[in-house]
């Protein structure tokens, strides 16, 4: 049995943020989504990545012809052809974000062709996905930081994350303000996006520990494996060092794990070659006995995450939650700090709201 892919359509959308946003090393005022739609056997698979709009051009010019006419049921064969096609453009970065958007659409399409929720096609290891509320941008004044994190905690979300590192001298006071807002309803995570030096990070780790912080993400640049490893050795025992969001291929994750840099590995299916790459990254993690976590795009990670025995927690990222609710019907809402999919819907369970998205199309 084979079902040929008739058409690949790609589009891109830029959605302004609801105010200035920044973390330890970047400022932004909009987010761009590149969306892929695949048609086969009367079904429509959708996939997306949060990437530069140039990824849409790459998909159109280089990857579309690799995918159209292929058998929609044979995802590994198509994935391999896509990786071959981008060889001279680099096995990382934007090329893998293009592959990611297509790969997600392939998985959504296959599940729809079989009339199954994606998690049923993959096989379920868990019945729900634990989430942490993620926002707390360094651009937020203290009252907004406290309100956002406090609202999540009040809504039953048991873990919340804030950004740090833009003005390091203010970070401990900001974390204390966040702690006051969430009380003992939630556990506090921090993310420096690589903004600190190694020594600064170790000093801050002990100060954050006193505020009950249990997750310190990217204290230094994720390219500094020796630095991350040193911080992990010298941070308080109860504090997880987390990184991996800039992993685009398996070798990256293997190097990071092999160097003993993290207590939790993060991966982003919209970057690391889609659901195919995400599942493979989780398997490498399992071999290293390290818990696994998803970065951003919660609606996209829900089904694959639930298929993984070593999955720990998903990032419920403020910007992407906002966009996914505008763009899709069927987005799961957190209840008691977890997401559960609607198993009456096939594929990822998402339906693209073209009319609502149109005004953001570029
Ligand atoms: Mg991060």
Short mmCIF file of C-alpha atoms and ligand atoms in Angstrom, two decimals:
data_model
loop_
_atom_site.label_atom_id
_atom_site.label_comp_id
_atom_site.label_asym_id
_atom_site.label_seq_id
_atom_site.Cartn_x
_atom_site.Cartn_y
_atom_site.Cartn_z
CA UNK A 1 0.00 0.00 0.00
CA UNK A 2 1.26 3.45 -0.84
CA UNK A 3 -0.38 6.87 -0.75
CA UNK A 4 1.47 9.46 -2.80
CA UNK A 5 1.96 13.03 -1.61
CA UNK A 6 0.23 15.22 -4.17
CA UNK A 7 1.13 18.66 -2.99
CA UNK A 8 3.32 20.58 -0.53
CA UNK A 9 2.25 24.12 0.30
CA UNK A 10 4.35 26.46 2.44
CA UNK A 11 3.41 29.83 3.94
CA UNK A 12 4.91 32.19 6.54
CA UNK A 13 3.34 34.42 9.18
CA UNK A 14 4.79 37.12 11.42
CA UNK A 15 2.89 37.82 14.64
CA UNK A 16 3.83 40.88 16.71
CA UNK A 17 4.39 40.31 20.44
CA UNK A 18 2.02 42.03 22.88
CA UNK A 19 4.87 44.25 24.09
CA UNK A 20 8.67 44.40 24.05
CA UNK A 21 10.26 41.04 24.90
CA UNK A 22 13.81 40.11 25.78
CA UNK A 23 15.89 37.47 27.51
CA UNK A 24 19.53 37.47 28.63
CA UNK A 25 20.95 37.71 25.10
CA UNK A 26 18.17 38.65 22.62
CA UNK A 27 15.40 41.21 22.16
CA UNK A 28 12.42 40.72 19.81
CA UNK A 29 9.07 42.24 18.91
CA UNK A 30 7.58 39.53 16.69
CA UNK A 31 7.64 35.79 16.02
CA UNK A 32 7.58 34.16 12.58
CA UNK A 33 5.98 30.79 11.90
CA UNK A 34 6.68 28.83 8.70
CA UNK A 35 3.77 26.46 8.02
CA UNK A 36 3.79 23.40 5.74
CA UNK A 37 0.66 21.68 4.45
CA UNK A 38 0.85 18.30 2.72
CA UNK A 39 -1.93 16.69 0.70
CA UNK A 40 -2.31 12.95 0.18
CA UNK A 41 -5.22 10.53 -0.02
CA UNK A 42 -7.76 13.29 0.63
CA UNK A 43 -6.09 14.30 3.92
CA UNK A 44 -4.14 17.42 4.85
CA UNK A 45 -1.10 17.17 7.17
CA UNK A 46 0.22 20.31 8.87
CA UNK A 47 3.61 21.05 10.36
CA UNK A 48 5.42 24.21 11.37
CA UNK A 49 8.59 25.75 12.70
CA UNK A 50 9.33 29.06 14.39
CA UNK A 51 12.08 30.26 12.09
CA UNK A 52 13.22 32.99 9.75
CA UNK A 53 10.88 33.39 6.75
CA UNK A 54 13.77 32.36 4.45
CA UNK A 55 13.03 28.77 5.53
CA UNK A 56 9.86 29.00 3.41
CA UNK A 57 12.01 29.78 0.35
CA UNK A 58 14.31 26.85 1.11
CA UNK A 59 11.32 24.53 1.40
CA UNK A 60 9.81 25.80 -1.84
CA UNK A 61 13.00 25.74 -3.90
CA UNK A 62 14.86 22.73 -2.52
CA UNK A 63 12.69 20.43 -0.40
CA UNK A 64 9.29 20.54 -2.10
CA UNK A 65 10.44 18.53 -5.11
CA UNK A 66 12.02 15.93 -2.82
CA UNK A 67 8.72 15.35 -1.00
CA UNK A 68 6.03 15.59 -3.69
CA UNK A 69 5.30 12.23 -5.32
CA UNK A 70 6.73 10.23 -2.40
CA UNK A 71 4.78 7.68 -0.39
CA UNK A 72 3.29 9.50 2.62
CA UNK A 73 3.48 6.35 4.76
CA UNK A 74 7.29 5.97 4.48
CA UNK A 75 8.56 8.86 6.61
CA UNK A 76 12.16 7.64 7.23
CA UNK A 77 12.76 7.34 3.47
CA UNK A 78 11.54 10.91 2.85
CA UNK A 79 13.50 12.23 5.84
CA UNK A 80 16.70 10.70 4.49
CA UNK A 81 16.10 12.20 1.05
CA UNK A 82 15.59 15.65 2.58
CA UNK A 83 18.83 15.40 4.59
CA UNK A 84 20.70 14.44 1.40
CA UNK A 85 19.16 17.36 -0.49
CA UNK A 86 20.41 20.01 1.97
CA UNK A 87 23.97 18.63 2.28
CA UNK A 88 25.74 21.61 0.71
CA UNK A 89 23.72 24.11 2.77
CA UNK A 90 24.75 22.60 6.09
CA UNK A 91 23.43 19.82 8.31
CA UNK A 92 22.17 22.27 10.95
CA UNK A 93 20.27 25.50 11.51
CA UNK A 94 17.72 26.79 9.00
CA UNK A 95 17.94 23.71 6.77
CA UNK A 96 16.87 21.47 9.65
CA UNK A 97 14.07 23.86 10.56
CA UNK A 98 12.77 23.37 7.02
CA UNK A 99 13.06 19.60 7.34
CA UNK A 100 11.37 19.88 10.76
CA UNK A 101 8.27 21.66 9.44
CA UNK A 102 7.89 19.04 6.69
CA UNK A 103 8.58 16.10 9.00
CA UNK A 104 5.91 17.27 11.47
CA UNK A 105 3.44 17.57 8.57
CA UNK A 106 4.40 14.04 7.46
CA UNK A 107 3.63 12.58 10.91
CA UNK A 108 0.38 14.53 11.16
CA UNK A 109 -0.57 13.35 7.65
CA UNK A 110 0.28 9.70 8.28
CA UNK A 111 -1.79 9.62 11.48
CA UNK A 112 -4.70 11.28 9.65
CA UNK A 113 -4.44 8.79 6.77
CA UNK A 114 -4.69 5.98 9.33
CA UNK A 115 -7.42 7.91 11.19
CA UNK A 116 -5.47 7.80 14.47
CA UNK A 117 -4.32 10.41 16.98
CA UNK A 118 -0.55 10.75 16.47
CA UNK A 119 0.17 9.48 19.99
CA UNK A 120 -1.70 6.28 19.17
CA UNK A 121 0.31 5.83 15.98
CA UNK A 122 3.56 6.36 17.95
CA UNK A 123 2.39 4.36 20.96
CA UNK A 124 1.65 5.88 24.36
CA UNK A 125 4.11 5.79 27.26
CA UNK A 126 2.28 8.43 29.35
CA UNK A 127 -1.30 9.65 29.55
CA UNK A 128 -0.42 13.35 29.97
CA UNK A 129 2.38 15.89 29.46
CA UNK A 130 3.66 17.84 32.48
CA UNK A 131 4.30 21.53 31.63
CA UNK A 132 6.07 24.54 33.06
CA UNK A 133 4.79 28.05 32.36
CA UNK A 134 7.55 29.93 30.54
CA UNK A 135 7.84 33.68 30.12
CA UNK A 136 9.00 36.19 32.74
CA UNK A 137 10.89 38.17 30.11
CA UNK A 138 13.70 40.46 31.23
CA UNK A 139 11.79 43.33 29.55
CA UNK A 140 8.90 42.88 32.00
CA UNK A 141 8.58 45.28 34.92
CA UNK A 142 8.33 43.46 38.26
CA UNK A 143 4.54 43.70 38.46
CA UNK A 144 4.05 42.00 35.08
CA UNK A 145 6.62 39.32 35.96
CA UNK A 146 4.78 38.62 39.21
CA UNK A 147 1.34 38.62 37.57
CA UNK A 148 2.29 36.25 34.75
CA UNK A 149 4.03 33.70 36.96
CA UNK A 150 1.50 34.12 39.77
CA UNK A 151 -1.43 33.55 37.37
CA UNK A 152 0.13 30.31 36.12
CA UNK A 153 0.67 29.11 39.68
CA UNK A 154 -2.92 30.02 40.57
CA UNK A 155 -4.11 28.06 37.51
CA UNK A 156 -2.47 24.91 38.85
CA UNK A 157 0.76 25.01 36.82
CA UNK A 158 3.34 23.61 39.23
CA UNK A 159 6.53 24.89 37.59
CA UNK A 160 7.23 28.37 36.15
CA UNK A 161 10.27 29.80 34.39
CA UNK A 162 11.60 33.33 34.11
CA UNK A 163 14.35 34.87 32.00
CA UNK A 164 17.49 36.28 33.61
CA UNK A 165 20.90 37.58 32.54
CA UNK A 166 20.17 40.94 30.89
CA UNK A 167 21.04 42.94 34.03
CA UNK A 168 22.77 40.29 36.20
CA UNK A 169 22.94 42.58 39.22
CA UNK A 170 19.12 42.63 39.33
CA UNK A 171 18.53 38.92 38.76
CA UNK A 172 18.40 37.72 42.35
CA UNK A 173 15.95 40.49 43.32
CA UNK A 174 13.76 39.64 40.30
CA UNK A 175 13.83 35.94 41.21
CA UNK A 176 12.88 36.84 44.80
CA UNK A 177 9.93 38.90 43.48
CA UNK A 178 8.84 35.92 41.35
CA UNK A 179 9.13 33.60 44.34
CA UNK A 180 6.93 35.95 46.40
CA UNK A 181 4.30 35.94 43.63
CA UNK A 182 4.10 32.15 43.31
CA UNK A 183 4.52 31.36 47.03
CA UNK A 184 4.74 27.61 47.55
CA UNK A 185 2.25 26.86 44.78
CA UNK A 186 4.93 26.42 42.12
CA UNK A 187 8.61 25.65 41.71
CA UNK A 188 10.76 28.35 40.11
CA UNK A 189 13.00 27.77 37.07
CA UNK A 190 15.44 30.32 35.58
CA UNK A 191 16.90 30.63 32.06
CA UNK A 192 19.95 32.81 31.33
CA UNK A 193 20.11 32.05 27.57
CA UNK A 194 23.88 31.87 27.87
CA UNK A 195 24.31 35.36 29.34
CA UNK A 196 26.58 34.62 32.33
CA UNK A 197 30.26 33.81 32.68
CA UNK A 198 31.12 30.49 34.35
CA UNK A 199 32.10 32.05 37.69
CA UNK A 200 29.11 34.39 37.70
CA UNK A 201 26.82 31.42 37.02
CA UNK A 202 28.17 29.39 39.94
CA UNK A 203 27.79 32.31 42.33
CA UNK A 204 24.23 32.94 41.10
CA UNK A 205 23.36 29.22 41.26
CA UNK A 206 23.90 29.28 45.04
CA UNK A 207 21.88 32.49 45.41
CA UNK A 208 19.01 31.05 43.33
CA UNK A 209 19.18 27.82 45.33
CA UNK A 210 18.34 29.82 48.46
CA UNK A 211 15.15 30.92 46.64
CA UNK A 212 14.20 27.33 45.84
CA UNK A 213 15.18 27.41 42.15
CA UNK A 214 15.57 23.85 40.83
CA UNK A 215 16.30 24.44 37.13
CA UNK A 216 19.08 26.65 35.74
CA UNK A 217 18.92 26.74 31.95
CA UNK A 218 21.84 27.76 29.75
CA UNK A 219 23.82 29.50 32.50
CA UNK A 220 26.56 29.99 29.90
CA UNK A 221 26.56 29.57 26.12
CA UNK A 222 25.57 26.06 25.09
CA UNK A 223 28.64 26.07 22.85
CA UNK A 224 30.78 26.07 26.02
CA UNK A 225 30.51 22.40 26.94
CA UNK A 226 33.44 22.55 29.37
CA UNK A 227 31.86 25.57 31.09
CA UNK A 228 28.47 23.89 31.39
CA UNK A 229 30.07 20.75 32.76
CA UNK A 230 32.05 22.77 35.34
CA UNK A 231 28.90 24.62 36.46
CA UNK A 232 27.00 21.34 36.76
CA UNK A 233 29.76 19.99 39.02
CA UNK A 234 29.74 23.09 41.24
CA UNK A 235 26.04 24.01 41.36
CA UNK A 236 23.92 22.91 44.34
CA UNK A 237 22.81 19.27 44.11
CA UNK A 238 19.09 20.11 43.88
CA UNK A 239 19.57 22.33 40.83
CA UNK A 240 19.16 20.84 37.36
CA UNK A 241 21.35 22.27 34.63
CA UNK A 242 19.37 22.23 31.37
CA UNK A 243 20.32 22.96 27.74
CA UNK A 244 19.85 21.63 24.22
CA UNK A 245 17.42 24.04 22.54
CA UNK A 246 19.95 24.89 19.79
CA UNK A 247 20.43 21.24 18.88
CA UNK A 248 19.70 20.68 15.20
CA UNK A 249 21.06 17.17 14.74
CA UNK A 250 21.81 14.01 16.70
CA UNK A 251 25.57 14.56 16.92
CA UNK A 252 24.94 17.81 18.80
CA UNK A 253 22.87 16.05 21.48
CA UNK A 254 25.35 13.20 21.73
CA UNK A 255 28.27 15.60 22.26
CA UNK A 256 26.32 17.53 24.92
CA UNK A 257 25.40 14.36 26.81
CA UNK A 258 28.79 12.74 26.39
CA UNK A 259 30.45 15.81 27.97
CA UNK A 260 28.24 15.45 31.08
CA UNK A 261 26.89 18.98 30.72
CA UNK A 262 23.21 18.59 31.63
CA UNK A 263 20.85 17.05 34.18
CA UNK A 264 17.96 17.52 31.72
CA UNK A 265 18.38 17.61 27.95
CA UNK A 266 16.06 19.89 26.01
CA UNK A 267 15.21 19.44 22.35
CA UNK A 268 12.94 21.35 20.01
CA UNK A 269 11.18 19.33 17.30
CA UNK A 270 10.77 22.50 15.23
CA UNK A 271 14.58 22.71 15.03
CA UNK A 272 16.02 19.21 15.25
CA UNK A 273 14.48 17.75 12.10
CA UNK A 274 10.93 17.40 13.39
CA UNK A 275 9.28 14.62 15.33
CA UNK A 276 11.70 12.12 13.76
CA UNK A 277 14.73 13.95 15.19
CA UNK A 278 12.97 14.66 18.49
CA UNK A 279 12.25 10.96 19.12
CA UNK A 280 15.84 10.07 18.23
CA UNK A 281 17.20 12.73 20.63
CA UNK A 282 15.06 11.23 23.40
CA UNK A 283 16.54 7.81 22.72
CA UNK A 284 20.10 9.14 23.02
CA UNK A 285 19.04 10.70 26.32
CA UNK A 286 17.73 7.36 27.52
CA UNK A 287 21.09 5.77 26.77
CA UNK A 288 22.71 8.44 28.98
CA UNK A 289 20.06 8.08 31.74
CA UNK A 290 19.16 11.77 31.45
CA UNK A 291 15.55 13.07 31.57
CA UNK A 292 14.23 14.71 28.42
CA UNK A 293 12.30 17.96 27.96
CA UNK A 294 10.73 19.81 25.02
CA UNK A 295 11.57 23.41 24.15
CA UNK A 296 8.76 25.78 23.01
CA UNK A 297 5.84 24.91 20.65
CA UNK A 298 3.74 23.01 23.24
CA UNK A 299 0.91 22.11 20.82
CA UNK A 300 3.38 20.39 18.51
CA UNK A 301 5.22 18.45 21.24
CA UNK A 302 2.19 17.05 23.08
CA UNK A 303 1.73 13.82 21.11
CA UNK A 304 5.40 12.87 20.59
CA UNK A 305 6.26 13.71 24.22
CA UNK A 306 3.59 11.32 25.51
CA UNK A 307 5.18 8.49 23.51
CA UNK A 308 8.48 8.81 25.42
CA UNK A 309 9.13 6.91 28.68
CA UNK A 310 11.92 9.33 29.72
CA UNK A 311 9.97 12.54 29.04
CA UNK A 312 10.03 14.89 32.03
CA UNK A 313 8.47 18.29 31.31
CA UNK A 314 7.42 20.55 28.42
CA UNK A 315 7.91 24.26 28.03
CA UNK A 316 4.55 26.06 27.90
CA UNK A 317 6.02 29.15 26.25
CA UNK A 318 3.95 32.32 26.47
CA UNK A 319 4.60 33.56 22.88
CA UNK A 320 3.93 30.23 21.22
CA UNK A 321 0.84 29.47 23.30
CA UNK A 322 -0.57 32.80 22.13
CA UNK A 323 0.22 32.09 18.45
CA UNK A 324 -0.93 28.46 18.51
CA UNK A 325 -4.30 29.53 19.95
CA UNK A 326 -4.73 32.13 17.17
CA UNK A 327 -3.71 29.73 14.39
CA UNK A 328 -5.19 26.37 15.36
CA UNK A 329 -8.39 24.80 16.59
CA UNK A 330 -7.84 21.89 18.95
CA UNK A 331 -5.03 23.33 21.09
CA UNK A 332 -5.06 21.62 24.52
CA UNK A 333 -5.38 23.80 27.65
CA UNK A 334 -3.44 22.95 30.81
CA UNK A 335 -5.44 21.41 33.66
CA UNK A 336 -3.75 20.67 36.99
CA UNK A 337 -0.41 21.51 35.39
CA UNK A 338 -0.60 18.97 32.56
CA UNK A 339 -1.77 18.84 28.93
CA UNK A 340 -3.81 15.92 27.63
CA UNK A 341 -4.75 15.50 23.97
CA UNK A 342 -8.27 15.13 22.61
CA UNK A 343 -8.05 11.55 21.38
CA UNK A 344 -11.18 11.95 19.26
CA UNK A 345 -9.08 14.02 16.83
CA UNK A 346 -6.62 12.41 14.40
CA UNK A 347 -2.99 13.47 13.84
CA UNK A 348 -1.73 16.27 16.07
CA UNK A 349 -5.37 17.22 16.67
CA UNK A 350 -4.83 20.69 15.22
CA UNK A 351 -6.85 22.40 12.53
CA UNK A 352 -5.36 25.43 10.79
CA UNK A 353 -7.63 28.51 11.05
CA UNK A 354 -6.68 30.02 7.70
CA UNK A 355 -9.01 33.02 8.05
CA UNK A 356 -7.57 34.01 11.43
CA UNK A 357 -3.97 33.54 10.26
CA UNK A 358 -4.31 35.44 6.97
CA UNK A 359 -3.76 38.89 8.43
CA UNK A 360 -0.28 37.84 9.62
CA UNK A 361 0.82 36.27 6.30
CA UNK A 362 4.02 37.61 4.76
MG1 LIG B 1 15.90 28.58 26.90
#
